Amino acid sequence: MTATQLERARAGEITPAMERVAERENRDPVFVREQVANGRAIIPNNHQHDALDPMIIGREFATKINANIGASETTSDADEELEKLHTAIQYGADTVMDLSTGGDLESIRRTHIEHSPVPIGTVPIYEAANRVPAPPDLTTEDLLDVIDTQARQGVDYMTIHAGIRRDHLPLTDGRTTGIVSRGGSILAQWMEAHEAENPLYAHIESVLAILREHDVAISLGDGLRPGSLADAGDEAQLAELRTLGELTEIARDHGVQVMVEGPGHVPLDQIAPHVEEQREICDGAPFYLLGPIVTDIAPGYDHITSAIGATEAARAGAAMLCYVTPKEHLGLPDEEDVREGLAAYKIAAHAADVASDQPGARDWDDALSAARYEFDWGRQFDLALDPKRARAYHDETLPDEQQTDARYCSMCGADFCAMRIDQDARGDGLDALETGRPLANSAAAAVNVPPTGTHDTAGLPEVPEILCEHGVESVVAEDD
């Protein structure tokens, strides 16, 4: 049996995955190994995921973004899900979770793994619940079988809701929004029906044995995360967090890489203290947050409400952010929602990396600012987070080709453009500004400079015909 990245790091080995991560993050491979060895970072890297371009999740590295996609019982199919996968990768997702609850789940997952250069995550209890008439009909054998099947397929990390326990359920009785985690609600119903402990907690060693065999990282799910500001930081959430700390130690003892999931809906002022509390309870394991959403008033705009919270969480030390789309609470996201959610979260992650002084993070900002001052529109578009949208917005009002060389845009026009006026004044004797910001020598590496989707795709199959028909030309944005 091949050892896990954690076990190999503890043994002093710098693996090829660690070498690749060091190259992408512009860090010393020894530092990468040390972070993995002490559990402060993980490299999701299933032995069976041949097309994977290794990446790392940890506080000392660039903040990562996960995109959730998935078919439901009523909406989406395999082709549409693959298109969402390509869109997510193209617009900068560092990992993708397949949360499908309908359709041919094994086929969808197999196709994702075959076509994805980023880690694929799942929530096995969804498929297990899909196999039985109702949650109480689930057995421990059902759960372990699904986990084993997905691990053998090549899934890189799995959300396992082992932290929600029977004793925690009464703590949710006074909540405004009850239990909002799908996995948490399924297990709560099972525990109530059987008057027994959560089988994922009771049989955690069997779960970990499967994950270790394939080097699948465990993402300890927060089944009692708050679904409203009113429930944030309540005793139910904190009781589960303490159990997640216990499970973190057990997973590491079994050689399994572990990260911990967090809320949810949290007022802005409570986010940083919660991140610090998680790090203390879970011994510095990477923290992976959904959002958090900082106000409950904006259905249709929760990619914005959550990006505000995500920026604060990442600045406080969260290692990965799970994006939220405009459809959150309202419906299944489509391709455009995936694009909007990822744009919001790329901004959040990058802003936090700049504030946290991640190596080279601001080089991208400085390069774009220089291009803007020089009226180098082509360079500005190329450096933009979303080049197609930046160019389209510019060309809506100044569509002529020669206007891409103009020293103004339609906001101020030629006469009132402050930068043009400033440049003209400097040309008359004021000191010239140094504007050269080449990215070629940037301290940043592939994870935090444009274009956003710069993964090694050498091991991927050709883009399926269905995607070409929708205008998708490659699995990721082309590297400059």
PDB file of C-alpha atoms in Angstrom, residues 240-413:
ATOM      1  CA  GLU A 240     -19.857  19.882  17.043  1.00  0.00           C
ATOM      2  CA  LEU A 241     -16.672  21.918  16.592  1.00  0.00           C
ATOM      3  CA  ARG A 242     -15.216  20.344  19.732  1.00  0.00           C
ATOM      4  CA  THR A 243     -15.981  16.913  18.294  1.00  0.00           C
ATOM      5  CA  LEU A 244     -14.287  17.915  15.030  1.00  0.00           C
ATOM      6  CA  GLY A 245     -11.176  18.729  17.068  1.00  0.00           C
ATOM      7  CA  GLU A 246     -11.247  15.226  18.506  1.00  0.00           C
ATOM      8  CA  LEU A 247     -11.708  13.710  15.034  1.00  0.00           C
ATOM      9  CA  THR A 248      -8.852  15.786  13.618  1.00  0.00           C
ATOM     10  CA  GLU A 249      -6.438  14.092  16.000  1.00  0.00           C
ATOM     11  CA  ILE A 250      -7.840  10.640  15.210  1.00  0.00           C
ATOM     12  CA  ALA A 251      -7.547  11.175  11.447  1.00  0.00           C
ATOM     13  CA  ARG A 252      -3.947  12.323  11.729  1.00  0.00           C
ATOM     14  CA  ASP A 253      -3.120   9.326  13.907  1.00  0.00           C
ATOM     15  CA  HIS A 254      -4.372   7.137  11.043  1.00  0.00           C
ATOM     16  CA  GLY A 255      -2.171   8.935   8.489  1.00  0.00           C
ATOM     17  CA  VAL A 256      -5.111  10.679   6.806  1.00  0.00           C
ATOM     18  CA  GLN A 257      -4.853  14.311   5.719  1.00  0.00           C
ATOM     19  CA  VAL A 258      -7.592  16.406   7.316  1.00  0.00           C
ATOM     20  CA  MET A 259      -9.224  19.795   6.961  1.00  0.00           C
ATOM     21  CA  VAL A 260     -12.212  21.141   8.890  1.00  0.00           C
ATOM     22  CA  GLU A 261     -15.334  22.771   7.493  1.00  0.00           C
ATOM     23  CA  GLY A 262     -16.977  25.843   8.970  1.00  0.00           C
ATOM     24  CA  PRO A 263     -20.079  28.007   8.705  1.00  0.00           C
ATOM     25  CA  GLY A 264     -22.301  29.242   7.233  1.00  0.00           C
ATOM     26  CA  HIS A 265     -24.121  32.425   8.278  1.00  0.00           C
ATOM     27  CA  VAL A 266     -22.021  34.544  10.661  1.00  0.00           C
ATOM     28  CA  PRO A 267     -22.135  38.274  11.556  1.00  0.00           C
ATOM     29  CA  LEU A 268     -19.040  40.068  10.312  1.00  0.00           C
ATOM     30  CA  ASP A 269     -17.684  40.815  13.779  1.00  0.00           C
ATOM     31  CA  GLN A 270     -17.797  37.133  14.801  1.00  0.00           C
ATOM     32  CA  ILE A 271     -15.863  35.722  11.829  1.00  0.00           C
ATOM     33  CA  ALA A 272     -12.256  36.327  12.894  1.00  0.00           C
ATOM     34  CA  PRO A 273     -12.822  35.097  16.472  1.00  0.00           C
ATOM     35  CA  HIS A 274     -14.461  31.944  15.125  1.00  0.00           C
ATOM     36  CA  VAL A 275     -11.548  31.236  12.784  1.00  0.00           C
ATOM     37  CA  GLU A 276      -9.122  31.591  15.654  1.00  0.00           C
ATOM     38  CA  GLU A 277     -11.243  29.331  17.865  1.00  0.00           C
ATOM     39  CA  GLN A 278     -11.316  26.665  15.154  1.00  0.00           C
ATOM     40  CA  ARG A 279      -7.556  26.777  14.753  1.00  0.00           C
ATOM     41  CA  GLU A 280      -7.085  26.332  18.495  1.00  0.00           C
ATOM     42  CA  ILE A 281      -9.600  23.493  18.889  1.00  0.00           C
ATOM     43  CA  CYS A 282      -8.485  21.659  15.728  1.00  0.00           C
ATOM     44  CA  ASP A 283      -4.734  22.121  16.230  1.00  0.00           C
ATOM     45  CA  GLY A 284      -4.207  24.360  13.216  1.00  0.00           C
ATOM     46  CA  ALA A 285      -5.863  22.056  10.651  1.00  0.00           C
ATOM     47  CA  PRO A 286      -6.771  23.954   7.455  1.00  0.00           C
ATOM     48  CA  PHE A 287     -10.150  25.662   7.795  1.00  0.00           C
ATOM     49  CA  TYR A 288     -12.568  25.449   4.862  1.00  0.00           C
ATOM     50  CA  LEU A 289     -15.549  27.814   5.022  1.00  0.00           C
ATOM     51  CA  LEU A 290     -18.823  28.074   3.142  1.00  0.00           C
ATOM     52  CA  GLY A 291     -19.121  31.837   2.821  1.00  0.00           C
ATOM     53  CA  PRO A 292     -19.681  32.924   5.484  1.00  0.00           C
ATOM     54  CA  ILE A 293     -22.789  34.968   4.659  1.00  0.00           C
ATOM     55  CA  VAL A 294     -22.823  38.152   6.748  1.00  0.00           C
ATOM     56  CA  THR A 295     -26.450  39.213   6.306  1.00  0.00           C
ATOM     57  CA  ASP A 296     -29.628  37.274   5.573  1.00  0.00           C
ATOM     58  CA  ILE A 297     -31.492  40.009   3.659  1.00  0.00           C
ATOM     59  CA  ALA A 298     -30.227  39.540   0.111  1.00  0.00           C
ATOM     60  CA  PRO A 299     -31.515  36.426  -1.716  1.00  0.00           C
ATOM     61  CA  GLY A 300     -30.217  36.665  -5.280  1.00  0.00           C
ATOM     62  CA  TYR A 301     -27.084  38.486  -4.146  1.00  0.00           C
ATOM     63  CA  ASP A 302     -25.555  36.008  -1.720  1.00  0.00           C
ATOM     64  CA  HIS A 303     -22.401  35.752  -3.836  1.00  0.00           C
ATOM     65  CA  ILE A 304     -21.833  39.310  -2.559  1.00  0.00           C
ATOM     66  CA  THR A 305     -22.986  38.877   1.061  1.00  0.00           C
ATOM     67  CA  SER A 306     -20.769  35.811   1.362  1.00  0.00           C
ATOM     68  CA  ALA A 307     -17.747  37.260  -0.439  1.00  0.00           C
ATOM     69  CA  ILE A 308     -17.646  39.984   2.212  1.00  0.00           C
ATOM     70  CA  GLY A 309     -17.467  37.317   4.906  1.00  0.00           C
ATOM     71  CA  ALA A 310     -15.066  35.186   2.892  1.00  0.00           C
ATOM     72  CA  THR A 311     -12.560  38.038   2.656  1.00  0.00           C
ATOM     73  CA  GLU A 312     -12.598  38.520   6.416  1.00  0.00           C
ATOM     74  CA  ALA A 313     -12.351  34.776   7.048  1.00  0.00           C
ATOM     75  CA  ALA A 314      -9.376  34.350   4.713  1.00  0.00           C
ATOM     76  CA  ARG A 315      -7.630  37.377   6.190  1.00  0.00           C
ATOM     77  CA  ALA A 316      -8.114  35.791   9.628  1.00  0.00           C
ATOM     78  CA  GLY A 317      -6.574  32.502   8.485  1.00  0.00           C
ATOM     79  CA  ALA A 318      -9.108  30.374   6.602  1.00  0.00           C
ATOM     80  CA  ALA A 319      -7.287  28.260   4.015  1.00  0.00           C
ATOM     81  CA  MET A 320     -10.067  27.561   1.510  1.00  0.00           C
ATOM     82  CA  LEU A 321     -13.360  29.242   0.685  1.00  0.00           C
ATOM     83  CA  CYS A 322     -16.380  27.501  -0.768  1.00  0.00           C
ATOM     84  CA  TYR A 323     -17.983  29.860  -3.244  1.00  0.00           C
ATOM     85  CA  VAL A 324     -21.625  30.899  -3.054  1.00  0.00           C
ATOM     86  CA  THR A 325     -23.541  31.736  -6.221  1.00  0.00           C
ATOM     87  CA  PRO A 326     -26.420  34.198  -6.763  1.00  0.00           C
ATOM     88  CA  LYS A 327     -28.770  31.194  -6.701  1.00  0.00           C
ATOM     89  CA  GLU A 328     -27.930  30.271  -3.090  1.00  0.00           C
ATOM     90  CA  HIS A 329     -31.172  29.475  -1.197  1.00  0.00           C
ATOM     91  CA  LEU A 330     -33.115  29.853  -4.457  1.00  0.00           C
ATOM     92  CA  GLY A 331     -32.211  27.193  -7.018  1.00  0.00           C
ATOM     93  CA  LEU A 332     -29.595  25.059  -8.749  1.00  0.00           C
ATOM     94  CA  PRO A 333     -26.790  27.222 -10.225  1.00  0.00           C
ATOM     95  CA  ASP A 334     -26.272  27.276 -13.983  1.00  0.00           C
ATOM     96  CA  GLU A 335     -23.065  28.053 -15.894  1.00  0.00           C
ATOM     97  CA  GLU A 336     -23.427  31.832 -15.519  1.00  0.00           C
ATOM     98  CA  ASP A 337     -24.032  31.509 -11.780  1.00  0.00           C
ATOM     99  CA  VAL A 338     -20.832  29.471 -11.490  1.00  0.00           C
ATOM    100  CA  ARG A 339     -18.974  32.262 -13.280  1.00  0.00           C
ATOM    101  CA  GLU A 340     -20.451  34.964 -11.007  1.00  0.00           C
ATOM    102  CA  GLY A 341     -19.746  33.020  -7.839  1.00  0.00           C
ATOM    103  CA  LEU A 342     -16.158  32.310  -8.783  1.00  0.00           C
ATOM    104  CA  ALA A 343     -15.486  35.923  -9.736  1.00  0.00           C
ATOM    105  CA  ALA A 344     -16.742  37.097  -6.353  1.00  0.00           C
ATOM    106  CA  TYR A 345     -14.598  34.554  -4.533  1.00  0.00           C
ATOM    107  CA  LYS A 346     -11.460  35.127  -6.586  1.00  0.00           C
ATOM    108  CA  ILE A 347     -11.756  38.758  -5.547  1.00  0.00           C
ATOM    109  CA  ALA A 348     -12.291  37.782  -1.893  1.00  0.00           C
ATOM    110  CA  ALA A 349      -9.372  35.351  -1.822  1.00  0.00           C
ATOM    111  CA  HIS A 350      -7.001  37.683  -3.627  1.00  0.00           C
ATOM    112  CA  ALA A 351      -7.921  40.665  -1.446  1.00  0.00           C
ATOM    113  CA  ALA A 352      -7.209  38.572   1.647  1.00  0.00           C
ATOM    114  CA  ASP A 353      -3.889  37.355   0.219  1.00  0.00           C
ATOM    115  CA  VAL A 354      -2.847  40.949  -0.454  1.00  0.00           C
ATOM    116  CA  ALA A 355      -3.841  41.969   3.084  1.00  0.00           C
ATOM    117  CA  SER A 356      -1.979  38.961   4.513  1.00  0.00           C
ATOM    118  CA  ASP A 357       1.118  39.765   2.446  1.00  0.00           C
ATOM    119  CA  GLN A 358       1.235  36.418   0.657  1.00  0.00           C
ATOM    120  CA  PRO A 359       4.400  36.285  -1.481  1.00  0.00           C
ATOM    121  CA  GLY A 360       3.854  38.191  -4.697  1.00  0.00           C
ATOM    122  CA  ALA A 361       0.087  38.523  -4.296  1.00  0.00           C
ATOM    123  CA  ARG A 362       0.077  42.270  -5.037  1.00  0.00           C
ATOM    124  CA  ASP A 363       2.241  41.929  -8.139  1.00  0.00           C
ATOM    125  CA  TRP A 364      -0.895  41.270 -10.182  1.00  0.00           C
ATOM    126  CA  ASP A 365      -2.526  44.472  -8.861  1.00  0.00           C
ATOM    127  CA  ASP A 366       0.558  46.555  -9.573  1.00  0.00           C
ATOM    128  CA  ALA A 367       0.862  45.206 -13.113  1.00  0.00           C
ATOM    129  CA  LEU A 368      -2.765  46.008 -13.909  1.00  0.00           C
ATOM    130  CA  SER A 369      -2.495  49.484 -12.379  1.00  0.00           C
ATOM    131  CA  ALA A 370       0.538  50.203 -14.549  1.00  0.00           C
ATOM    132  CA  ALA A 371      -1.325  49.073 -17.662  1.00  0.00           C
ATOM    133  CA  ARG A 372      -4.291  51.257 -16.708  1.00  0.00           C
ATOM    134  CA  TYR A 373      -2.124  54.351 -16.268  1.00  0.00           C
ATOM    135  CA  GLU A 374      -0.399  53.677 -19.582  1.00  0.00           C
ATOM    136  CA  PHE A 375      -3.763  53.249 -21.360  1.00  0.00           C
ATOM    137  CA  ASP A 376      -2.567  49.839 -22.487  1.00  0.00           C
ATOM    138  CA  TRP A 377      -6.069  48.499 -22.939  1.00  0.00           C
ATOM    139  CA  GLY A 378      -5.001  45.144 -24.350  1.00  0.00           C
ATOM    140  CA  ARG A 379      -2.695  44.475 -21.404  1.00  0.00           C
ATOM    141  CA  GLN A 380      -5.370  45.656 -18.975  1.00  0.00           C
ATOM    142  CA  PHE A 381      -7.898  43.245 -20.461  1.00  0.00           C
ATOM    143  CA  ASP A 382      -5.399  40.378 -20.371  1.00  0.00           C
ATOM    144  CA  LEU A 383      -4.646  41.009 -16.706  1.00  0.00           C
ATOM    145  CA  ALA A 384      -8.281  41.380 -15.681  1.00  0.00           C
ATOM    146  CA  LEU A 385      -9.862  38.719 -13.494  1.00  0.00           C
ATOM    147  CA  ASP A 386     -12.444  38.191 -16.253  1.00  0.00           C
ATOM    148  CA  PRO A 387     -10.872  39.450 -19.510  1.00  0.00           C
ATOM    149  CA  LYS A 388     -13.950  38.806 -21.645  1.00  0.00           C
ATOM    150  CA  ARG A 389     -16.189  40.876 -19.404  1.00  0.00           C
ATOM    151  CA  ALA A 390     -13.687  43.725 -19.044  1.00  0.00           C
ATOM    152  CA  ARG A 391     -13.303  43.973 -22.818  1.00  0.00           C
ATOM    153  CA  ALA A 392     -17.046  43.713 -23.414  1.00  0.00           C
ATOM    154  CA  TYR A 393     -17.845  46.513 -20.954  1.00  0.00           C
ATOM    155  CA  HIS A 394     -15.243  48.779 -22.530  1.00  0.00           C
ATOM    156  CA  ASP A 395     -16.450  48.082 -26.055  1.00  0.00           C
ATOM    157  CA  GLU A 396     -20.119  48.725 -25.260  1.00  0.00           C
ATOM    158  CA  THR A 397     -19.515  52.465 -25.517  1.00  0.00           C
ATOM    159  CA  LEU A 398     -16.187  52.643 -27.404  1.00  0.00           C
ATOM    160  CA  PRO A 399     -16.469  49.812 -29.927  1.00  0.00           C
ATOM    161  CA  ASP A 400     -14.137  51.073 -32.650  1.00  0.00           C
ATOM    162  CA  GLU A 401     -10.797  49.280 -32.936  1.00  0.00           C
ATOM    163  CA  GLN A 402      -8.819  52.528 -32.835  1.00  0.00           C
ATOM    164  CA  GLN A 403     -10.424  53.397 -29.500  1.00  0.00           C
ATOM    165  CA  THR A 404      -8.538  50.555 -27.848  1.00  0.00           C
ATOM    166  CA  ASP A 405      -5.506  52.850 -28.162  1.00  0.00           C
ATOM    167  CA  ALA A 406      -7.335  55.919 -26.856  1.00  0.00           C
ATOM    168  CA  ARG A 407      -6.151  57.762 -23.768  1.00  0.00           C
ATOM    169  CA  TYR A 408      -9.616  57.796 -22.201  1.00  0.00           C
ATOM    170  CA  CYS A 409     -12.737  55.682 -21.700  1.00  0.00           C
ATOM    171  CA  SER A 410     -16.415  56.660 -21.853  1.00  0.00           C
ATOM    172  CA  MET A 411     -16.610  57.404 -18.111  1.00  0.00           C
ATOM    173  CA  CYS A 412     -14.839  60.793 -18.411  1.00  0.00           C
ATOM    174  CA  GLY A 413     -14.105  61.177 -22.113  1.00  0.00           C
TER     175      GLY A 413
END
